Amino acid sequence: MVDNTHQVKHQQTSPEWGPTAWAHLSTVRTQSPLIQCITNFVSMDLMANTLLSAGASPAMIHSLREIPEFTPRAAALCVNVGTLTAEWLPAMRAAAEAAGKAGKPWVLDPVAAGASRFRLEACRELVGMRPTVVRGNGSEILALANASVGPSKAGQAALQAYDKAVKVSAERERYRTDRDNFKVKFKTTESRLQETDAEMEKLKKELAEAKTAAATAEAEVEKMKVEEKKKLDEADAKGYEAGIKRAALEYTQTAHQMVNDALEERLPEFFELGYAAGAEAMATGVDSSHESTDAVEAAKSLAKSSGCIVAVSGAVDFVTDGQRVVGAQNGVAMMQKITATGCSVTALIAAFVAIDPLHAFEATATALSIFGIAGEIGMDMAKGPASLRVHLIDSLYGLDQDTVVRRVNIINFS
Ligand SMILES: Nc1ncnc2c1ncn2[C@@H]1O[C@H](COP(=O)(O)OP(=O)(O)OP(=O)(O)O)[C@@H](O)[C@H]1O
Ligand SMILES: Cc1ncsc1CCO
């Protein structure tokens, strides 16, 4: 059971974040608050180990039969809908209600809130039960905020999304047309090149024939030299004909050389055209994920309409109560490559809020920052996501005052 008289008391409106974060972490270590987690199957292990390495005491208890007896004894509750089923939802409701009645803080993680109507409805209902904190990624907070603002605003958001989709699709079509036009141009050039090649082959053949004819004629002239004068005249005439043919061949050879030179000169131009079309085709990808910065306004409006603290995780973890906004800028991008880091930091928020429930806003920001610092230090030793998972837990366990105070990076955004 948590003794609230030991809760962190030195918070002010504008806290010194480093010392505050250390006060929160060291209080979690000394009080070891019992945190009940109703969470998804994927996150159970990492979440429990995160809480343990921070000094809290995890209990992954979700049976409806145990909740009335157990939940009031926990210092805080963490509800995560990651692998939601119709059977588990009543347990989540019951635990949220029991925590509320016992005056214990509880935290909601609306995993993939927008993935289905069932999930969105469940999340909306749970938000309506007034969790102390809601923590999600950008897409989850956007889905939840849009679902909570009523049909007209949701309709507007859908229309805006539709407009954007139409624009992107038109742009894509334009790129496709450009690319197809280039393909046609390229094919035409190619067929012209083939025609020239065929012409060249024909001329080569004629040249060979002419060479043979000239050789024959020369041989004949030689022969005529020793033959009668009468036949010499005839042979001369044939030789003259061969001469004309050779001149004609020399002329066609020169013409062919000119065509070749002209094509060679234009080669860089063809290359430029191909390169430009390639670059345009590559620029057609459409990014559909949301950054945490995209969801700050949605988080503020959700915080206002629900009365909860709302946190959006990402490169910057934003925390808002509807008026104030702060951003925790710790963590490393590789944390996204470990499943359930988000779920785990939500549980850590529950532990921090458990020991300082009167300052849930500050406790949420410091929990996010501390988890990020553990990720940063863990990353120095990690080779990839699997080893980061291990080193993150080790680093969280080993954090000391100097490191925390020095590395906490929380700034005011409003
Ligand atoms: N680009 C980033 N740079 C630094 N830290 C990040 C980045 N992206 C996420 N994080 C950190 O990773 C943790 C998890 O955040 P994320 O937004 O990925 O949660 P999530 O999508 O709910 O995760 P999950 O569903 O796997 O539990 C947070 O502590 C967050 O600060
Ligand atoms: C991968 C996954 N699917 C449902 S819950 C969960 C863990 C991250 O939220």
mmCIF file of N, CA and C in Angstrom, residues 274-330:
data_model
loop_
_atom_site.group_PDB
_atom_site.id
_atom_site.type_symbol
_atom_site.label_atom_id
_atom_site.label_comp_id
_atom_site.label_asym_id
_atom_site.label_seq_id
_atom_site.Cartn_x
_atom_site.Cartn_y
_atom_site.Cartn_z
ATOM 1 N N GLY A 274 16.173 10.371 -69.216
ATOM 2 C CA GLY A 274 15.949 9.138 -68.456
ATOM 3 C C GLY A 274 16.144 9.376 -66.988
ATOM 4 N N TYR A 275 17.177 10.123 -66.621
ATOM 5 C CA TYR A 275 17.483 10.372 -65.218
ATOM 6 C C TYR A 275 16.351 11.172 -64.572
ATOM 7 N N ALA A 276 15.890 12.227 -65.295
ATOM 8 C CA ALA A 276 14.821 13.077 -64.736
ATOM 9 C C ALA A 276 13.559 12.254 -64.516
ATOM 10 N N ALA A 277 13.211 11.398 -65.466
ATOM 11 C CA ALA A 277 11.994 10.592 -65.321
ATOM 12 C C ALA A 277 12.147 9.625 -64.162
ATOM 13 N N GLY A 278 13.313 9.035 -64.000
ATOM 14 C CA GLY A 278 13.567 8.099 -62.897
ATOM 15 C C GLY A 278 13.416 8.789 -61.563
ATOM 16 N N ALA A 279 14.005 9.986 -61.448
ATOM 17 C CA ALA A 279 13.953 10.721 -60.178
ATOM 18 C C ALA A 279 12.509 11.070 -59.838
ATOM 19 N N GLU A 280 11.731 11.449 -60.838
ATOM 20 C CA GLU A 280 10.322 11.805 -60.602
ATOM 21 C C GLU A 280 9.533 10.582 -60.132
ATOM 22 N N ALA A 281 9.789 9.433 -60.789
ATOM 23 C CA ALA A 281 9.064 8.217 -60.421
ATOM 24 C C ALA A 281 9.360 7.841 -58.978
ATOM 25 N N MET A 282 10.601 8.072 -58.538
ATOM 26 C CA MET A 282 10.976 7.694 -57.173
ATOM 27 C C MET A 282 10.347 8.608 -56.123
ATOM 28 N N ALA A 283 9.979 9.821 -56.529
ATOM 29 C CA ALA A 283 9.447 10.789 -55.561
ATOM 30 C C ALA A 283 7.970 10.583 -55.275
ATOM 31 N N THR A 284 7.370 9.451 -55.687
ATOM 32 C CA THR A 284 5.921 9.308 -55.553
ATOM 33 C C THR A 284 5.497 8.611 -54.260
ATOM 34 N N GLY A 285 6.457 8.168 -53.401
ATOM 35 C CA GLY A 285 6.086 7.476 -52.169
ATOM 36 C C GLY A 285 5.297 8.382 -51.238
ATOM 37 N N VAL A 286 4.354 7.796 -50.538
ATOM 38 C CA VAL A 286 3.532 8.613 -49.634
ATOM 39 C C VAL A 286 3.725 8.118 -48.207
ATOM 40 N N ASP A 287 4.118 9.042 -47.317
ATOM 41 C CA ASP A 287 4.356 8.668 -45.933
ATOM 42 C C ASP A 287 3.050 8.736 -45.157
ATOM 43 N N SER A 288 2.640 7.623 -44.493
ATOM 44 C CA SER A 288 1.330 7.622 -43.831
ATOM 45 C C SER A 288 1.432 7.596 -42.299
ATOM 46 N N SER A 289 2.659 7.556 -41.716
ATOM 47 C CA SER A 289 2.756 7.471 -40.253
ATOM 48 C C SER A 289 2.682 8.881 -39.640
ATOM 49 N N HIS A 290 2.420 8.924 -38.339
ATOM 50 C CA HIS A 290 2.316 10.226 -37.675
ATOM 51 C C HIS A 290 3.470 10.444 -36.719
ATOM 52 N N GLU A 291 4.054 11.626 -36.755
ATOM 53 C CA GLU A 291 5.060 12.020 -35.768
ATOM 54 C C GLU A 291 4.302 12.500 -34.538
ATOM 55 N N SER A 292 4.997 12.483 -33.361
ATOM 56 C CA SER A 292 4.314 12.957 -32.153
ATOM 57 C C SER A 292 3.924 14.430 -32.305
ATOM 58 N N THR A 293 4.755 15.214 -33.056
ATOM 59 C CA THR A 293 4.445 16.641 -33.238
ATOM 60 C C THR A 293 3.098 16.836 -33.963
ATOM 61 N N ASP A 294 2.720 15.856 -34.827
ATOM 62 C CA ASP A 294 1.437 15.968 -35.552
ATOM 63 C C ASP A 294 0.241 15.893 -34.596
ATOM 64 N N ALA A 295 0.469 15.348 -33.393
ATOM 65 C CA ALA A 295 -0.670 15.057 -32.514
ATOM 66 C C ALA A 295 -0.739 15.973 -31.286
ATOM 67 N N VAL A 296 0.089 17.024 -31.254
ATOM 68 C CA VAL A 296 0.104 17.868 -30.045
ATOM 69 C C VAL A 296 -1.255 18.563 -29.842
ATOM 70 N N GLU A 297 -1.783 19.127 -30.935
ATOM 71 C CA GLU A 297 -3.077 19.833 -30.795
ATOM 72 C C GLU A 297 -4.175 18.859 -30.413
ATOM 73 N N ALA A 298 -4.142 17.654 -31.036
ATOM 74 C CA ALA A 298 -5.143 16.620 -30.704
ATOM 75 C C ALA A 298 -5.011 16.248 -29.224
ATOM 76 N N ALA A 299 -3.771 16.134 -28.747
ATOM 77 C CA ALA A 299 -3.540 15.764 -27.334
ATOM 78 C C ALA A 299 -4.120 16.840 -26.415
ATOM 79 N N LYS A 300 -3.904 18.120 -26.783
ATOM 80 C CA LYS A 300 -4.428 19.212 -25.951
ATOM 81 C C LYS A 300 -5.950 19.161 -25.883
ATOM 82 N N SER A 301 -6.560 18.921 -27.063
ATOM 83 C CA SER A 301 -8.029 18.932 -27.047
ATOM 84 C C SER A 301 -8.566 17.704 -26.314
ATOM 85 N N LEU A 302 -7.854 16.565 -26.445
ATOM 86 C CA LEU A 302 -8.288 15.370 -25.692
ATOM 87 C C LEU A 302 -8.134 15.607 -24.188
ATOM 88 N N ALA A 303 -7.043 16.256 -23.806
ATOM 89 C CA ALA A 303 -6.824 16.532 -22.379
ATOM 90 C C ALA A 303 -7.936 17.444 -21.851
ATOM 91 N N LYS A 304 -8.298 18.452 -22.665
ATOM 92 C CA LYS A 304 -9.355 19.388 -22.227
ATOM 93 C C LYS A 304 -10.692 18.674 -22.102
ATOM 94 N N SER A 305 -11.022 17.865 -23.155
ATOM 95 C CA SER A 305 -12.356 17.256 -23.131
ATOM 96 C C SER A 305 -12.456 16.134 -22.104
ATOM 97 N N SER A 306 -11.331 15.483 -21.769
ATOM 98 C CA SER A 306 -11.412 14.326 -20.863
ATOM 99 C C SER A 306 -11.014 14.652 -19.425
ATOM 100 N N GLY A 307 -10.229 15.726 -19.249
ATOM 101 C CA GLY A 307 -9.735 16.049 -17.897
ATOM 102 C C GLY A 307 -8.524 15.203 -17.514
ATOM 103 N N CYS A 308 -7.965 14.470 -18.477
ATOM 104 C CA CYS A 308 -6.792 13.626 -18.192
ATOM 105 C C CYS A 308 -5.513 14.363 -18.609
ATOM 106 N N ILE A 309 -4.375 13.906 -18.055
ATOM 107 C CA ILE A 309 -3.086 14.297 -18.623
ATOM 108 C C ILE A 309 -2.924 13.425 -19.866
ATOM 109 N N VAL A 310 -2.483 14.022 -20.981
ATOM 110 C CA VAL A 310 -2.298 13.213 -22.200
ATOM 111 C C VAL A 310 -0.828 13.287 -22.620
ATOM 112 N N ALA A 311 -0.247 12.121 -22.892
ATOM 113 C CA ALA A 311 1.149 12.070 -23.360
ATOM 114 C C ALA A 311 1.189 11.424 -24.735
ATOM 115 N N VAL A 312 1.957 12.051 -25.638
ATOM 116 C CA VAL A 312 2.155 11.481 -26.986
ATOM 117 C C VAL A 312 3.631 11.138 -27.114
ATOM 118 N N SER A 313 3.924 9.870 -27.360
ATOM 119 C CA SER A 313 5.338 9.474 -27.453
ATOM 120 C C SER A 313 5.828 9.532 -28.888
ATOM 121 N N GLY A 314 7.154 9.621 -29.026
ATOM 122 C CA GLY A 314 7.793 9.686 -30.343
ATOM 123 C C GLY A 314 9.188 10.238 -30.172
ATOM 124 N N ALA A 315 9.724 10.870 -31.218
ATOM 125 C CA ALA A 315 11.070 11.450 -31.126
ATOM 126 C C ALA A 315 11.103 12.462 -29.966
ATOM 127 N N VAL A 316 10.016 13.234 -29.849
ATOM 128 C CA VAL A 316 9.809 14.064 -28.648
ATOM 129 C C VAL A 316 8.549 13.522 -27.964
ATOM 130 N N ASP A 317 8.628 13.303 -26.656
ATOM 131 C CA ASP A 317 7.438 12.849 -25.916
ATOM 132 C C ASP A 317 6.751 14.085 -25.346
ATOM 133 N N PHE A 318 5.563 14.393 -25.869
ATOM 134 C CA PHE A 318 4.843 15.579 -25.386
ATOM 135 C C PHE A 318 3.902 15.196 -24.252
ATOM 136 N N VAL A 319 3.775 16.100 -23.293
ATOM 137 C CA VAL A 319 2.830 15.881 -22.185
ATOM 138 C C VAL A 319 2.016 17.155 -22.048
ATOM 139 N N THR A 320 0.688 17.000 -21.922
ATOM 140 C CA THR A 320 -0.161 18.193 -21.792
ATOM 141 C C THR A 320 -1.321 17.940 -20.826
ATOM 142 N N ASP A 321 -1.726 19.025 -20.173
ATOM 143 C CA ASP A 321 -2.946 18.936 -19.361
ATOM 144 C C ASP A 321 -4.049 19.752 -20.038
ATOM 145 N N GLY A 322 -3.825 20.112 -21.272
ATOM 146 C CA GLY A 322 -4.800 20.912 -22.020
ATOM 147 C C GLY A 322 -4.363 22.360 -22.097
ATOM 148 N N GLN A 323 -3.545 22.803 -21.128
ATOM 149 C CA GLN A 323 -3.020 24.183 -21.130
ATOM 150 C C GLN A 323 -1.513 24.144 -21.361
ATOM 151 N N ARG A 324 -0.822 23.519 -20.384
ATOM 152 C CA ARG A 324 0.644 23.435 -20.487
ATOM 153 C C ARG A 324 1.036 22.324 -21.467
ATOM 154 N N VAL A 325 2.160 22.527 -22.155
ATOM 155 C CA VAL A 325 2.733 21.455 -22.976
ATOM 156 C C VAL A 325 4.233 21.426 -22.708
ATOM 157 N N VAL A 326 4.751 20.248 -22.316
ATOM 158 C CA VAL A 326 6.207 20.094 -22.220
ATOM 159 C C VAL A 326 6.620 18.936 -23.133
ATOM 160 N N GLY A 327 7.883 18.941 -23.507
ATOM 161 C CA GLY A 327 8.392 17.875 -24.381
ATOM 162 C C GLY A 327 9.629 17.259 -23.764
ATOM 163 N N ALA A 328 9.606 15.932 -23.591
ATOM 164 C CA ALA A 328 10.801 15.213 -23.103
ATOM 165 C C ALA A 328 11.565 14.761 -24.340
ATOM 166 N N GLN A 329 12.815 15.226 -24.406
ATOM 167 C CA GLN A 329 13.588 14.945 -25.616
ATOM 168 C C GLN A 329 14.719 13.963 -25.344
ATOM 169 N N ASN A 330 14.402 12.910 -24.662
ATOM 170 C CA ASN A 330 15.388 11.838 -24.462
ATOM 171 C C ASN A 330 14.953 10.631 -25.292
#
